[in-house]
Short mmCIF file of C-alpha atoms and ligand atoms in Angstrom, two decimals:
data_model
loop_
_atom_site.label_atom_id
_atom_site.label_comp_id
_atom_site.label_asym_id
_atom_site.label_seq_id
_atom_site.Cartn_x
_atom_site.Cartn_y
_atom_site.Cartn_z
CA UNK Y 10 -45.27 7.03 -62.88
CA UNK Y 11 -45.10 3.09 -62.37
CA UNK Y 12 -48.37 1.04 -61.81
CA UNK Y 13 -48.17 -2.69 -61.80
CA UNK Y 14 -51.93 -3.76 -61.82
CA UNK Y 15 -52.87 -7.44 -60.68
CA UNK Y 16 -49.67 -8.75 -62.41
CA UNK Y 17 -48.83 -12.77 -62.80
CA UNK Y 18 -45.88 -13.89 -63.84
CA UNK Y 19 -45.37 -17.64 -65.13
CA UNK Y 20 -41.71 -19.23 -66.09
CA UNK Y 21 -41.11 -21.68 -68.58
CA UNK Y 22 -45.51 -21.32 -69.38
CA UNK Y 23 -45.63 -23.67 -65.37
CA UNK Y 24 -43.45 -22.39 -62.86
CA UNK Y 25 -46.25 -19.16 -61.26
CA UNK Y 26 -43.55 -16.74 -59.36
CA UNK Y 27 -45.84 -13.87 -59.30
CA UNK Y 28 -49.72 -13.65 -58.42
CA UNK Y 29 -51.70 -10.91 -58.21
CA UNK Y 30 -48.61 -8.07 -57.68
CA UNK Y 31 -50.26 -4.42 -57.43
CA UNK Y 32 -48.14 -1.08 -56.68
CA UNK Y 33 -47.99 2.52 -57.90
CA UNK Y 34 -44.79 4.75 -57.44
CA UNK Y 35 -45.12 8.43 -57.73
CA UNK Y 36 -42.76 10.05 -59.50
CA UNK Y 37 -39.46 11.05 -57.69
CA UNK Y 38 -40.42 8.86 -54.66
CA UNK Y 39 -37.94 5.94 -53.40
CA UNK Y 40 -39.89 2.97 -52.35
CA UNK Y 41 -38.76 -0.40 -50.91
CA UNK Y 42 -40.02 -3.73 -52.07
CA UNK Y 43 -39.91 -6.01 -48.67
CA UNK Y 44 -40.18 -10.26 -49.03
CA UNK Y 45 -39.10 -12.95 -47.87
CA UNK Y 46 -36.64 -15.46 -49.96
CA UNK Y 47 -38.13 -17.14 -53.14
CA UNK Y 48 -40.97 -14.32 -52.66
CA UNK Y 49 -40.89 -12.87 -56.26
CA UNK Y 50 -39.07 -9.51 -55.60
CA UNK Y 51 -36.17 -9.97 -58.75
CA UNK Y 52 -39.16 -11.48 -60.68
CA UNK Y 53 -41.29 -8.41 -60.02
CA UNK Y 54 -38.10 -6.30 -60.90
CA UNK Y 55 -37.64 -8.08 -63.63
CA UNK Y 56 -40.95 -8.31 -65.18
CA UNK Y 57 -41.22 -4.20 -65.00
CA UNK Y 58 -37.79 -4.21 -67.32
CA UNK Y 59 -38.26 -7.30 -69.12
CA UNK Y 60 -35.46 -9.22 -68.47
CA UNK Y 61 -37.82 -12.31 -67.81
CA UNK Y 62 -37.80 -12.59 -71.50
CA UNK Y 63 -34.27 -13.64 -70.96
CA UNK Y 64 -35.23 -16.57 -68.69
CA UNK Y 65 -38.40 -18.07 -70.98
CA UNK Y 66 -40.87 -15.59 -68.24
CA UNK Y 67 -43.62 -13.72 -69.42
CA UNK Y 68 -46.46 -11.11 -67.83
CA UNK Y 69 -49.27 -13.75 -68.15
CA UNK Y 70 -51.96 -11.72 -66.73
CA UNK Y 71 -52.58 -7.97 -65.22
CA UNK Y 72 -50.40 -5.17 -66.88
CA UNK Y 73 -47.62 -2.77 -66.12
CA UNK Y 74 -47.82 0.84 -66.84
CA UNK Y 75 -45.28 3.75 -67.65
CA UNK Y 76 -46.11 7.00 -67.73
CA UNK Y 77 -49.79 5.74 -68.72
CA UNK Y 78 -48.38 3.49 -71.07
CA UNK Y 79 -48.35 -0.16 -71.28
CA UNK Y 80 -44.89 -1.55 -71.30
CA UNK Y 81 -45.63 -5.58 -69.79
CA UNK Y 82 -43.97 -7.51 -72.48
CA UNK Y 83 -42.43 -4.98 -74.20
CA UNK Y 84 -38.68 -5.26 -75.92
CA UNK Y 85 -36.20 -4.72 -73.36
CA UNK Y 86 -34.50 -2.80 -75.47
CA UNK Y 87 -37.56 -0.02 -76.01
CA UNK Y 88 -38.11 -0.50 -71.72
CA UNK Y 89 -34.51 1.12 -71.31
CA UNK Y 90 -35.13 3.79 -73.76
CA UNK Y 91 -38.09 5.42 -71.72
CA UNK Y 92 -35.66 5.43 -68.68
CA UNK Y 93 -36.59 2.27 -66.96
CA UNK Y 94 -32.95 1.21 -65.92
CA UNK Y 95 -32.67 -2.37 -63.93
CA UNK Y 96 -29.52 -3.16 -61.86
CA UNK Y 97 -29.62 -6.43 -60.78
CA UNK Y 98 -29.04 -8.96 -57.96
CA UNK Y 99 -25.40 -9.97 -57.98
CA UNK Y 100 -23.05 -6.91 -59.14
CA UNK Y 101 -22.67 -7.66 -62.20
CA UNK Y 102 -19.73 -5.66 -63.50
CA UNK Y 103 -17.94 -6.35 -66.71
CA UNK Y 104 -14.98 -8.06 -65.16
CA UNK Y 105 -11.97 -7.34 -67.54
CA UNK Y 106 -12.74 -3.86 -68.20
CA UNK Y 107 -11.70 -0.81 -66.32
CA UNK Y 108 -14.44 1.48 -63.98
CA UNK Y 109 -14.49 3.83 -66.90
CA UNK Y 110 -15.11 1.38 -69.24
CA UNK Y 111 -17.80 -0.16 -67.60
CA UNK Y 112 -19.14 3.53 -67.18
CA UNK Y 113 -18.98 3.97 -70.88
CA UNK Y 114 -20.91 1.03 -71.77
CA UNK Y 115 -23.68 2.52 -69.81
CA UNK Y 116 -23.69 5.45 -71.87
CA UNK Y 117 -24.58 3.43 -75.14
CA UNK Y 118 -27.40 5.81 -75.69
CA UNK Y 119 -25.41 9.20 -76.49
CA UNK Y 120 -24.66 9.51 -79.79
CA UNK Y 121 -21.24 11.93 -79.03
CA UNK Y 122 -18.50 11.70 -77.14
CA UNK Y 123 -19.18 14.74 -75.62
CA UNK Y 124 -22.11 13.96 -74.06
CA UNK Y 125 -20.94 10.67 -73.08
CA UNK Y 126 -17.76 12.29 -71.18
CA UNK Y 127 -20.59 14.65 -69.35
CA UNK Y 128 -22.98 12.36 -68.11
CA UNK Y 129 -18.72 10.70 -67.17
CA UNK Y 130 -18.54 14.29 -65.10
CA UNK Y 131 -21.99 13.62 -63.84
CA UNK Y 132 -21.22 10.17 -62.68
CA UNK Y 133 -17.70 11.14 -60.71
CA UNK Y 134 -19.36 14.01 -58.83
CA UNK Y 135 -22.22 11.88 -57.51
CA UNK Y 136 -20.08 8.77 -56.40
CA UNK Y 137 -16.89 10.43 -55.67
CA UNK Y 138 -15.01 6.87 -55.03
CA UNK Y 139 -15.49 6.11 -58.70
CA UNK Y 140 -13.77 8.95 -60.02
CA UNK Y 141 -10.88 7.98 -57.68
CA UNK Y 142 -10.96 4.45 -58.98
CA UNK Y 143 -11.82 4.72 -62.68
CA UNK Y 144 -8.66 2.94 -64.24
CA UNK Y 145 -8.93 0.30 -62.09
CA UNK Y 146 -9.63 -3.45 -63.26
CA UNK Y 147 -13.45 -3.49 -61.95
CA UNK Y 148 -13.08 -7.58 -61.14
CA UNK Y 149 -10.83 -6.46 -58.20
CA UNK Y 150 -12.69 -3.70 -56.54
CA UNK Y 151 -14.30 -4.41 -53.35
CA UNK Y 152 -18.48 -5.80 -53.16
CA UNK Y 153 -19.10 -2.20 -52.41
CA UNK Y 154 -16.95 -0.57 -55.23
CA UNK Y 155 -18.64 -2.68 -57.41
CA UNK Y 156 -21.76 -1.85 -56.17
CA UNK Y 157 -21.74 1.79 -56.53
CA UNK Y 158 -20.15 1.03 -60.39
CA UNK Y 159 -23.05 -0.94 -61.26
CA UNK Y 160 -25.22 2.22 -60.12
CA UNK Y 161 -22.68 4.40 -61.94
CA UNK Y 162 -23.19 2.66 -65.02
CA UNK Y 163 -27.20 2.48 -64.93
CA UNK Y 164 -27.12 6.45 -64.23
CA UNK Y 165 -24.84 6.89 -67.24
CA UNK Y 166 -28.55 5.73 -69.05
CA UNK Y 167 -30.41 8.95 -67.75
CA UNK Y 168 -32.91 6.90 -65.92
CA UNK Y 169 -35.98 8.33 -64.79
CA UNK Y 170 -36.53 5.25 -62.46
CA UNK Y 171 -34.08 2.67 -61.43
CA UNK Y 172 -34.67 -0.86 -60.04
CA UNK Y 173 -31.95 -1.76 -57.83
CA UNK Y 174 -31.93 -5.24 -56.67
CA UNK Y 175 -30.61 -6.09 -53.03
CA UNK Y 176 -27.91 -3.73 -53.28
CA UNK Y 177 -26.71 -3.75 -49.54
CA UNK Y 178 -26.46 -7.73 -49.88
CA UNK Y 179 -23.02 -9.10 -48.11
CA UNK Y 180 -22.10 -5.48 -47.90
CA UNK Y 181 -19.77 -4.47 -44.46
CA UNK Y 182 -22.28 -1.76 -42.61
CA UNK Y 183 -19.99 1.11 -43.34
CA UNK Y 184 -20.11 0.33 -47.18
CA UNK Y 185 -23.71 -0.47 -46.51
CA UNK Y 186 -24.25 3.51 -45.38
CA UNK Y 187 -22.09 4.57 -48.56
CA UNK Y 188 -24.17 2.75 -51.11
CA UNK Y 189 -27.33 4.31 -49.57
CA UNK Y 190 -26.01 7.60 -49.64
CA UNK Y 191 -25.53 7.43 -53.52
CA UNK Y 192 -29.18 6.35 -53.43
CA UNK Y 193 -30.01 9.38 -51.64
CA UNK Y 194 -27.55 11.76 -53.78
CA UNK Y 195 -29.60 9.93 -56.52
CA UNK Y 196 -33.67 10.80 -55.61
CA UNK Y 197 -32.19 14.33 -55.14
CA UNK Y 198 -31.70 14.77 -58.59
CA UNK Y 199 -34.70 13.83 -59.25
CA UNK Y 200 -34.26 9.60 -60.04
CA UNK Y 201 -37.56 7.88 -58.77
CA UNK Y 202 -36.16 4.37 -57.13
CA UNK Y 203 -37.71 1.16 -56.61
CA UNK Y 204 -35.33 -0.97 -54.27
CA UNK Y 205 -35.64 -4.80 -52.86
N1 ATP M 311 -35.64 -18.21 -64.23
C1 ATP M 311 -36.50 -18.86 -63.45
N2 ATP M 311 -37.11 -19.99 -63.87
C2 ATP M 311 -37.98 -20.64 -63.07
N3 ATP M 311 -38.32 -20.24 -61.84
C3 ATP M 311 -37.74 -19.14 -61.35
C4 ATP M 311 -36.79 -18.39 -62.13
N4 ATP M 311 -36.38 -17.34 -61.39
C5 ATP M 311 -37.04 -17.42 -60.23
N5 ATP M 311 -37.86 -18.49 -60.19
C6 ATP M 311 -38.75 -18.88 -59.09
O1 ATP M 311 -39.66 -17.82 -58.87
C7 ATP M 311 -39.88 -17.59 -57.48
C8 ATP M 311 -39.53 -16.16 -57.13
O2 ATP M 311 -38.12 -15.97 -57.25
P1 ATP M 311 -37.42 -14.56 -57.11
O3 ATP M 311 -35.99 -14.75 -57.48
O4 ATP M 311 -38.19 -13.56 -57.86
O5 ATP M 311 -37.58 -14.27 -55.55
P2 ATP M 311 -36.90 -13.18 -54.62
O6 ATP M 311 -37.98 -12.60 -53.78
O7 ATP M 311 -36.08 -12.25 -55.44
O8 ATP M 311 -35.95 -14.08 -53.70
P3 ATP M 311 -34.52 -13.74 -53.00
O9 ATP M 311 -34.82 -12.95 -51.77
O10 ATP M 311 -33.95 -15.09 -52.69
O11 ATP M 311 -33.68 -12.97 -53.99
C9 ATP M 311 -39.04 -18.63 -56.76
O12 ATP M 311 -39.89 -19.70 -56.44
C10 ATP M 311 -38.01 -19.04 -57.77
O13 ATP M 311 -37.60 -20.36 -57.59
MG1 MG M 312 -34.06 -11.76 -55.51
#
C-alpha cells in the first residue's frame, strides 16, 4: 500500500533530516516506526503527507508510493484525499472549539450533513469517551482526551492509512492502554497504521 523507496529529505535546500529511508506497509497492517530523538521519524511522517512543504522541506531524492502511485511532493491537500491522514506530534486540538466541533472539522470532505453526522455515529462508537465528552471545551480535556480527539477527528477523514505521531507521549499508563485500544478498535476496521 505504502512504499517509501531510498527517500532523502533536505530542509531549508541544507539541513539533510532524512537519508536513504526505505519501508513498505501492507495494507491493513499496523507497523511501528522505532528511533531515537532527532532521528527523522516526524520528518519521515511528514514527508509521506506533505506537511514538510509547510516547513520549506522537500523529498530531494528516492520516491514515495501510494497504491502504486507516486505521491512525494504532492499537494497536501490531494495526499488527504486518497486517505493518507497525518496526526501529529503534540495534540493538536482546536482549542476554543467543542469535541464535536473539532470532530466536524475533520469531516470537511462530506458534502451532507448526513453523512457528516454518520461518520459523527461512527466516531462515538469507536472511542466511547468522546461521545461522553463531545460538548466539552477540547483545551480542557485531559493529554489523553485530547489524544483520542485528535484520532477522532483524522477518522472523521475515512482514512485508509493514518500516521500517528508519538501518541502515548507524557500519557499516564492507564490512558496509555486506552489510546492503544482505539488503535486496535481502529486496524479492525480495516485502517492500515503507521505509528512512531
Ligand atoms: N522544520 C525543520 N527545519 C529544519 N530542521 C528540522 C526541521 N524539523 C526537523 N528538523 C531536523 O531534522 C532532524 C530530524 O527531526 P525529526 O523531528 O524528524 O526527528 P524525530 O525522530 O521525530 O525526533 P523526536 O523523537 O525528538 O520527535 C533533526 O535533526 C531536526 O533538528
Ligand atoms: Mg518526532
Amino acid at each position: 500500500m505504502l512504499e517509501l523507496n531510498n527517500v532523502e529529505v533536505i530542509y531549508s535546500e541544507v539541513i539533510l533530516a532524512v537519508k536513504g529511508v526505505s519501508m513498505r506497509i501492507s495494507e491493513g497492517q499496523c507497523v511501528a516506526l522505532l528511533g531515537g530523538n532527532g532521528a527523522g521519524k516526524s520528518t519521515t511522517l511528514k514527508a509521506i503527507s506533505n506537511v514538510i512543504k509547510t516547513e520549506d522541506g522537500r523529498v530531494t531524492s528516492g520516491n514515495i508510493q501510494f497504491n502504486g502511485k507516486r505521491i512525494d511532493n504532492q499537494d497536501a491537500v490531494d495526499i488527504v484525499d486518497t486517505g493518507i491522514i497525518h496526526v501529529m506530534e503534540g495534540r493538536r486540538v482546536l482549542r476554543h472549539l467543542t469535541v464535536e466541533q473539532n470532530l466536524i472539522i475533520g469531516g470537511h470532505k462530506e458534502t451532507s450533513l448526513r453523512a457528516v453526522r454518520q461518520r459523527l455515529d461512527e466516531v462515538y462508537s469507536r472511542i466511547g469517551r468522546l461521545a461522553a465528552l463531545k460538548d466539552r471545551t477540547s483545551g480542557y480535556l485531559s493529554g489523553g482526551e485530547q489524544q483520542m480527539l485528535v484520532i477522532g477527528r483524522a477518522m472523521m477523514a475515512r482514512p485508509k492509512l493514518m500516521l500517528i505521531d508519538e501518541p502515548s507521549l507524557g500519557l499516564a499508563p492507564l490512558m496509555v492502554d486506552e489510546v492503544f485500544a482505539v488503535l486496535k478498535s481502529l486496524k479492525d476496521a480495516g485502517v492500515t497504521l503507521l505509528v512512531v
